[in-house]
Amino acid sequence: GSATGGSGPSGGAGGSCGGTLGGKQTARPLGTTAAANGYWEYIPPNCPTDASKPPLMVFWHGVSEDGSGSATDLAKVAAYSGPPALIRQGQWPASRPFVVLSPQHGPSGCPTATEIHDFITYALGAYDVDPKRVYLTGLSCGAMGSNSYLSQFAGQQVAAAALIAGDITGAYNSQGCALVNAIGLWVFHGDADE
């Protein structure tokens, strides 16, 4: 949970749900939190009805959204695809209970296993979320970085991963079928993806 007793950097009331910022996506530029990445934060407008802590979804973007984590560069992460774009466009249903964090990798290339691990560690300490319901997703280069993360850390922090247009070979080669015994895994890769 949060050291301040709030919902993490947003400080909204009621754990990680609701409050004055609930249902809104907020930029958290590099240097404004203890995270090593700038990121977008979405706090769901309502807590789960059973008073449990909300789940956490961490989304890693593709290489064209790489940047410095500054307020200006973070705009790229929410502009094109994935959960931050859906939230920005008003296409994310308020009924989805996830706290969604969308970090920006930069300055180039794909996020590393350690970078993803460290961001999830930060998120688990800063947000009052259910540590047993942490979900990792990534698109293209974000999926490749998530593959590296799963190769090294498997299910140590995440319950499931959904990877899109990224090669999962590394995680499978290092973990084999034990990977899907440790986490739920859903991978999408079309024949036009490179």
PDB file of C-alpha atoms in Angstrom:
ATOM      1  CA  GLY A   1       0.000   0.000   0.000  1.00  0.00           C
ATOM      2  CA  SER A   2       0.913   3.610  -0.169  1.00  0.00           C
ATOM      3  CA  ALA A   3       3.228   5.030   2.442  1.00  0.00           C
ATOM      4  CA  THR A   4       0.906   8.026   2.674  1.00  0.00           C
ATOM      5  CA  GLY A   5      -2.262   5.995   3.123  1.00  0.00           C
ATOM      6  CA  GLY A   6      -3.765   7.415  -0.083  1.00  0.00           C
ATOM      7  CA  SER A   7      -3.989   5.817  -3.482  1.00  0.00           C
ATOM      8  CA  GLY A   8      -0.418   6.403  -4.514  1.00  0.00           C
ATOM      9  CA  PRO A   9       0.749   9.540  -6.261  1.00  0.00           C
ATOM     10  CA  SER A  10      -2.794  10.712  -7.061  1.00  0.00           C
ATOM     11  CA  GLY A  11      -3.686  10.847  -3.360  1.00  0.00           C
ATOM     12  CA  GLY A  12      -7.377  10.155  -4.019  1.00  0.00           C
ATOM     13  CA  ALA A  13      -9.609   8.905  -1.244  1.00  0.00           C
ATOM     14  CA  GLY A  14     -10.655   5.324  -0.742  1.00  0.00           C
ATOM     15  CA  GLY A  15      -7.514   3.348  -1.431  1.00  0.00           C
ATOM     16  CA  SER A  16      -6.784   3.156  -5.165  1.00  0.00           C
ATOM     17  CA  CYS A  17     -10.375   3.792  -6.251  1.00  0.00           C
ATOM     18  CA  GLY A  18     -12.569   6.785  -6.640  1.00  0.00           C
ATOM     19  CA  GLY A  19     -11.751  10.037  -4.953  1.00  0.00           C
ATOM     20  CA  THR A  20     -11.544  13.272  -6.871  1.00  0.00           C
ATOM     21  CA  LEU A  21      -9.277  11.775  -9.544  1.00  0.00           C
ATOM     22  CA  GLY A  22     -11.097   8.468  -9.997  1.00  0.00           C
ATOM     23  CA  GLY A  23     -11.839   7.632 -13.629  1.00  0.00           C
ATOM     24  CA  LYS A  24      -9.289  10.127 -14.919  1.00  0.00           C
ATOM     25  CA  GLN A  25      -5.934   9.408 -16.548  1.00  0.00           C
ATOM     26  CA  THR A  26      -3.097  11.504 -15.135  1.00  0.00           C
ATOM     27  CA  ALA A  27       0.434  12.024 -16.426  1.00  0.00           C
ATOM     28  CA  ARG A  28       3.166  11.285 -13.882  1.00  0.00           C
ATOM     29  CA  PRO A  29       6.296  12.706 -15.548  1.00  0.00           C
ATOM     30  CA  LEU A  30       9.733  11.436 -14.596  1.00  0.00           C
ATOM     31  CA  GLY A  31      10.869  13.075 -11.343  1.00  0.00           C
ATOM     32  CA  THR A  32       7.367  13.650  -9.934  1.00  0.00           C
ATOM     33  CA  THR A  33       7.257  10.217  -8.261  1.00  0.00           C
ATOM     34  CA  ALA A  34       9.844   7.734  -7.005  1.00  0.00           C
ATOM     35  CA  ALA A  35       9.450   5.650 -10.190  1.00  0.00           C
ATOM     36  CA  ALA A  36      12.386   5.377 -12.585  1.00  0.00           C
ATOM     37  CA  ASN A  37       9.947   5.970 -15.493  1.00  0.00           C
ATOM     38  CA  GLY A  38       7.447   8.653 -16.291  1.00  0.00           C
ATOM     39  CA  TYR A  39       4.019   7.052 -16.700  1.00  0.00           C
ATOM     40  CA  TRP A  40       0.296   7.478 -17.151  1.00  0.00           C
ATOM     41  CA  GLU A  41      -1.899   6.608 -14.184  1.00  0.00           C
ATOM     42  CA  TYR A  42      -5.555   5.634 -14.367  1.00  0.00           C
ATOM     43  CA  ILE A  43      -7.487   5.130 -11.134  1.00  0.00           C
ATOM     44  CA  PRO A  44     -10.879   3.425 -11.609  1.00  0.00           C
ATOM     45  CA  PRO A  45     -13.894   5.501 -10.568  1.00  0.00           C
ATOM     46  CA  ASN A  46     -15.326   2.793  -8.295  1.00  0.00           C
ATOM     47  CA  CYS A  47     -13.841   0.206  -5.975  1.00  0.00           C
ATOM     48  CA  PRO A  48     -14.860  -3.422  -6.430  1.00  0.00           C
ATOM     49  CA  THR A  49     -18.180  -4.068  -4.702  1.00  0.00           C
ATOM     50  CA  ASP A  50     -16.685  -6.684  -2.390  1.00  0.00           C
ATOM     51  CA  ALA A  51     -14.284  -4.075  -0.921  1.00  0.00           C
ATOM     52  CA  SER A  52     -11.256  -5.998  -2.183  1.00  0.00           C
ATOM     53  CA  LYS A  53      -8.272  -4.105  -3.466  1.00  0.00           C
ATOM     54  CA  PRO A  54      -8.367  -3.401  -7.199  1.00  0.00           C
ATOM     55  CA  PRO A  55      -6.146  -5.279  -9.656  1.00  0.00           C
ATOM     56  CA  LEU A  56      -3.168  -3.616 -11.325  1.00  0.00           C
ATOM     57  CA  MET A  57      -2.535  -3.597 -15.071  1.00  0.00           C
ATOM     58  CA  VAL A  58       0.866  -2.464 -16.360  1.00  0.00           C
ATOM     59  CA  PHE A  59       1.055  -1.656 -20.085  1.00  0.00           C
ATOM     60  CA  TRP A  60       4.334  -1.269 -22.018  1.00  0.00           C
ATOM     61  CA  HIS A  61       4.111   0.546 -25.351  1.00  0.00           C
ATOM     62  CA  GLY A  62       5.806   0.006 -28.717  1.00  0.00           C
ATOM     63  CA  VAL A  63       9.142   1.505 -29.760  1.00  0.00           C
ATOM     64  CA  SER A  64       7.623   4.506 -31.562  1.00  0.00           C
ATOM     65  CA  GLU A  65       6.354   5.776 -28.188  1.00  0.00           C
ATOM     66  CA  ASP A  66       9.821   5.675 -26.536  1.00  0.00           C
ATOM     67  CA  GLY A  67      10.779   8.918 -24.832  1.00  0.00           C
ATOM     68  CA  SER A  68      12.309  10.652 -21.853  1.00  0.00           C
ATOM     69  CA  GLY A  69       9.331  10.340 -19.507  1.00  0.00           C
ATOM     70  CA  SER A  70       8.812  14.114 -19.613  1.00  0.00           C
ATOM     71  CA  ALA A  71       5.292  15.548 -19.724  1.00  0.00           C
ATOM     72  CA  THR A  72       5.773  16.283 -23.431  1.00  0.00           C
ATOM     73  CA  ASP A  73       7.098  12.818 -24.320  1.00  0.00           C
ATOM     74  CA  LEU A  74       4.456  11.014 -22.237  1.00  0.00           C
ATOM     75  CA  ALA A  75       1.815  12.306 -24.651  1.00  0.00           C
ATOM     76  CA  LYS A  76       3.114   9.765 -27.203  1.00  0.00           C
ATOM     77  CA  VAL A  77       2.205   6.842 -24.905  1.00  0.00           C
ATOM     78  CA  ALA A  78      -1.479   7.828 -24.722  1.00  0.00           C
ATOM     79  CA  ALA A  79      -1.774   8.950 -28.342  1.00  0.00           C
ATOM     80  CA  TYR A  80      -1.817   5.772 -30.423  1.00  0.00           C
ATOM     81  CA  SER A  81      -2.724   2.429 -28.926  1.00  0.00           C
ATOM     82  CA  GLY A  82      -3.298   0.223 -25.930  1.00  0.00           C
ATOM     83  CA  PRO A  83      -5.113   0.977 -22.675  1.00  0.00           C
ATOM     84  CA  PRO A  84      -3.832   4.577 -22.300  1.00  0.00           C
ATOM     85  CA  ALA A  85      -5.173   5.510 -25.747  1.00  0.00           C
ATOM     86  CA  LEU A  86      -8.500   3.787 -25.057  1.00  0.00           C
ATOM     87  CA  ILE A  87      -8.786   5.655 -21.749  1.00  0.00           C
ATOM     88  CA  ARG A  88      -7.887   8.987 -23.415  1.00  0.00           C
ATOM     89  CA  GLN A  89     -10.505   8.378 -26.137  1.00  0.00           C
ATOM     90  CA  GLY A  90     -13.205   7.542 -23.574  1.00  0.00           C
ATOM     91  CA  GLN A  91     -13.412   3.945 -24.793  1.00  0.00           C
ATOM     92  CA  TRP A  92     -12.331   2.304 -21.518  1.00  0.00           C
ATOM     93  CA  PRO A  93     -15.426   1.088 -19.627  1.00  0.00           C
ATOM     94  CA  ALA A  94     -15.685   2.557 -16.133  1.00  0.00           C
ATOM     95  CA  SER A  95     -16.760  -0.910 -14.971  1.00  0.00           C
ATOM     96  CA  ARG A  96     -13.203  -2.240 -15.474  1.00  0.00           C
ATOM     97  CA  PRO A  97     -11.754  -2.205 -11.957  1.00  0.00           C
ATOM     98  CA  PHE A  98      -8.064  -1.940 -12.916  1.00  0.00           C
ATOM     99  CA  VAL A  99      -5.583   0.616 -11.754  1.00  0.00           C
ATOM    100  CA  VAL A 100      -3.761   1.059 -15.079  1.00  0.00           C
ATOM    101  CA  LEU A 101      -0.170   2.271 -15.174  1.00  0.00           C
ATOM    102  CA  SER A 102       1.471   2.869 -18.560  1.00  0.00           C
ATOM    103  CA  PRO A 103       5.189   3.633 -18.142  1.00  0.00           C
ATOM    104  CA  GLN A 104       7.326   5.180 -20.857  1.00  0.00           C
ATOM    105  CA  HIS A 105      10.527   3.404 -21.797  1.00  0.00           C
ATOM    106  CA  GLY A 106      13.313   5.408 -23.292  1.00  0.00           C
ATOM    107  CA  PRO A 107      15.273   6.702 -24.907  1.00  0.00           C
ATOM    108  CA  SER A 108      15.274   3.822 -27.404  1.00  0.00           C
ATOM    109  CA  GLY A 109      14.825   0.075 -27.770  1.00  0.00           C
ATOM    110  CA  CYS A 110      12.658  -2.217 -25.683  1.00  0.00           C
ATOM    111  CA  PRO A 111      12.248  -2.224 -21.897  1.00  0.00           C
ATOM    112  CA  THR A 112      14.482  -4.660 -20.032  1.00  0.00           C
ATOM    113  CA  ALA A 113      13.390  -7.374 -17.635  1.00  0.00           C
ATOM    114  CA  THR A 114      14.871  -5.418 -14.738  1.00  0.00           C
ATOM    115  CA  GLU A 115      13.155  -2.178 -15.793  1.00  0.00           C
ATOM    116  CA  ILE A 116       9.772  -3.914 -15.843  1.00  0.00           C
ATOM    117  CA  HIS A 117      10.462  -5.695 -12.542  1.00  0.00           C
ATOM    118  CA  ASP A 118      11.513  -2.444 -10.883  1.00  0.00           C
ATOM    119  CA  PHE A 119       8.454  -0.573 -12.161  1.00  0.00           C
ATOM    120  CA  ILE A 120       6.104  -3.270 -10.865  1.00  0.00           C
ATOM    121  CA  THR A 121       7.944  -3.203  -7.518  1.00  0.00           C
ATOM    122  CA  TYR A 122       7.440   0.578  -7.401  1.00  0.00           C
ATOM    123  CA  ALA A 123       3.747   0.239  -8.308  1.00  0.00           C
ATOM    124  CA  LEU A 124       3.092  -2.386  -5.648  1.00  0.00           C
ATOM    125  CA  GLY A 125       4.605  -0.085  -3.035  1.00  0.00           C
ATOM    126  CA  ALA A 126       2.922   3.108  -4.220  1.00  0.00           C
ATOM    127  CA  TYR A 127      -0.621   1.879  -4.966  1.00  0.00           C
ATOM    128  CA  ASP A 128      -3.103   0.066  -2.742  1.00  0.00           C
ATOM    129  CA  VAL A 129      -3.712  -2.780  -5.216  1.00  0.00           C
ATOM    130  CA  ASP A 130      -4.103  -6.535  -4.873  1.00  0.00           C
ATOM    131  CA  PRO A 131      -0.578  -7.993  -5.264  1.00  0.00           C
ATOM    132  CA  LYS A 132      -2.100 -11.313  -6.376  1.00  0.00           C
ATOM    133  CA  ARG A 133      -3.874  -9.622  -9.306  1.00  0.00           C
ATOM    134  CA  VAL A 134      -1.081  -7.911 -11.224  1.00  0.00           C
ATOM    135  CA  TYR A 135      -1.423  -8.151 -15.001  1.00  0.00           C
ATOM    136  CA  LEU A 136       1.270  -7.340 -17.548  1.00  0.00           C
ATOM    137  CA  THR A 137       0.562  -6.374 -21.131  1.00  0.00           C
ATOM    138  CA  GLY A 138       2.695  -5.004 -23.906  1.00  0.00           C
ATOM    139  CA  LEU A 139       2.515  -4.124 -27.562  1.00  0.00           C
ATOM    140  CA  SER A 140       5.321  -4.853 -30.027  1.00  0.00           C
ATOM    141  CA  CYS A 141       8.536  -3.714 -28.296  1.00  0.00           C
ATOM    142  CA  GLY A 142       6.617  -3.632 -24.998  1.00  0.00           C
ATOM    143  CA  ALA A 143       5.655  -7.269 -25.582  1.00  0.00           C
ATOM    144  CA  MET A 144       9.287  -8.132 -26.345  1.00  0.00           C
ATOM    145  CA  GLY A 145      10.408  -6.486 -23.107  1.00  0.00           C
ATOM    146  CA  SER A 146       7.637  -8.322 -21.267  1.00  0.00           C
ATOM    147  CA  ASN A 147       8.913 -11.554 -22.834  1.00  0.00           C
ATOM    148  CA  SER A 148      12.349 -10.796 -21.352  1.00  0.00           C
ATOM    149  CA  TYR A 149      10.703 -10.099 -18.000  1.00  0.00           C
ATOM    150  CA  LEU A 150       8.822 -13.427 -18.095  1.00  0.00           C
ATOM    151  CA  SER A 151      12.046 -15.231 -19.077  1.00  0.00           C
ATOM    152  CA  GLN A 152      13.736 -13.984 -15.935  1.00  0.00           C
ATOM    153  CA  PHE A 153      10.940 -13.525 -13.389  1.00  0.00           C
ATOM    154  CA  ALA A 154       8.003 -15.691 -14.645  1.00  0.00           C
ATOM    155  CA  GLY A 155       5.224 -15.415 -12.034  1.00  0.00           C
ATOM    156  CA  GLN A 156       7.155 -13.761  -9.203  1.00  0.00           C
ATOM    157  CA  GLN A 157       5.091 -10.557  -9.502  1.00  0.00           C
ATOM    158  CA  VAL A 158       2.410 -11.117 -12.153  1.00  0.00           C
ATOM    159  CA  ALA A 159      -0.632 -13.376 -12.302  1.00  0.00           C
ATOM    160  CA  ALA A 160      -1.062 -13.151 -16.064  1.00  0.00           C
ATOM    161  CA  ALA A 161       0.281 -11.510 -19.205  1.00  0.00           C
ATOM    162  CA  ALA A 162      -1.285 -10.612 -22.545  1.00  0.00           C
ATOM    163  CA  LEU A 163       1.386  -9.866 -25.139  1.00  0.00           C
ATOM    164  CA  ILE A 164       0.633  -8.467 -28.583  1.00  0.00           C
ATOM    165  CA  ALA A 165       2.909  -8.592 -31.659  1.00  0.00           C
ATOM    166  CA  GLY A 166       5.996  -9.595 -29.684  1.00  0.00           C
ATOM    167  CA  ASP A 167       8.107 -12.724 -29.798  1.00  0.00           C
ATOM    168  CA  ILE A 168       7.544 -15.029 -26.779  1.00  0.00           C
ATOM    169  CA  THR A 169      10.288 -17.460 -27.772  1.00  0.00           C
ATOM    170  CA  GLY A 170      12.711 -16.322 -25.064  1.00  0.00           C
ATOM    171  CA  ALA A 171      10.267 -16.878 -22.196  1.00  0.00           C
ATOM    172  CA  TYR A 172       9.219 -20.241 -23.585  1.00  0.00           C
ATOM    173  CA  ASN A 173      12.828 -21.338 -24.159  1.00  0.00           C
ATOM    174  CA  SER A 174      13.872 -20.397 -20.624  1.00  0.00           C
ATOM    175  CA  GLN A 175      10.732 -21.537 -18.747  1.00  0.00           C
ATOM    176  CA  GLY A 176       9.139 -24.149 -21.026  1.00  0.00           C
ATOM    177  CA  CYS A 177       5.630 -25.251 -20.143  1.00  0.00           C
ATOM    178  CA  ALA A 178       6.311 -24.322 -16.509  1.00  0.00           C
ATOM    179  CA  LEU A 179       5.659 -20.722 -17.567  1.00  0.00           C
ATOM    180  CA  VAL A 180       1.957 -21.382 -18.132  1.00  0.00           C
ATOM    181  CA  ASN A 181       1.808 -23.289 -14.842  1.00  0.00           C
ATOM    182  CA  ALA A 182       3.063 -20.117 -13.114  1.00  0.00           C
ATOM    183  CA  ILE A 183       0.922 -17.505 -14.909  1.00  0.00           C
ATOM    184  CA  GLY A 184      -1.943 -17.130 -17.338  1.00  0.00           C
ATOM    185  CA  LEU A 185      -0.530 -16.248 -20.746  1.00  0.00           C
ATOM    186  CA  TRP A 186      -2.302 -14.995 -23.862  1.00  0.00           C
ATOM    187  CA  VAL A 187      -0.128 -14.139 -26.854  1.00  0.00           C
ATOM    188  CA  PHE A 188      -1.204 -12.546 -30.145  1.00  0.00           C
ATOM    189  CA  HIS A 189       1.088 -12.436 -33.159  1.00  0.00           C
ATOM    190  CA  GLY A 190      -0.203 -12.138 -36.732  1.00  0.00           C
ATOM    191  CA  ASP A 191       1.542 -13.341 -39.866  1.00  0.00           C
ATOM    192  CA  ALA A 192       2.204  -9.691 -40.867  1.00  0.00           C
ATOM    193  CA  ASP A 193       3.982  -8.912 -37.551  1.00  0.00           C
ATOM    194  CA  GLU A 194       7.771  -8.901 -37.642  1.00  0.00           C
TER     195      GLU A 194
END
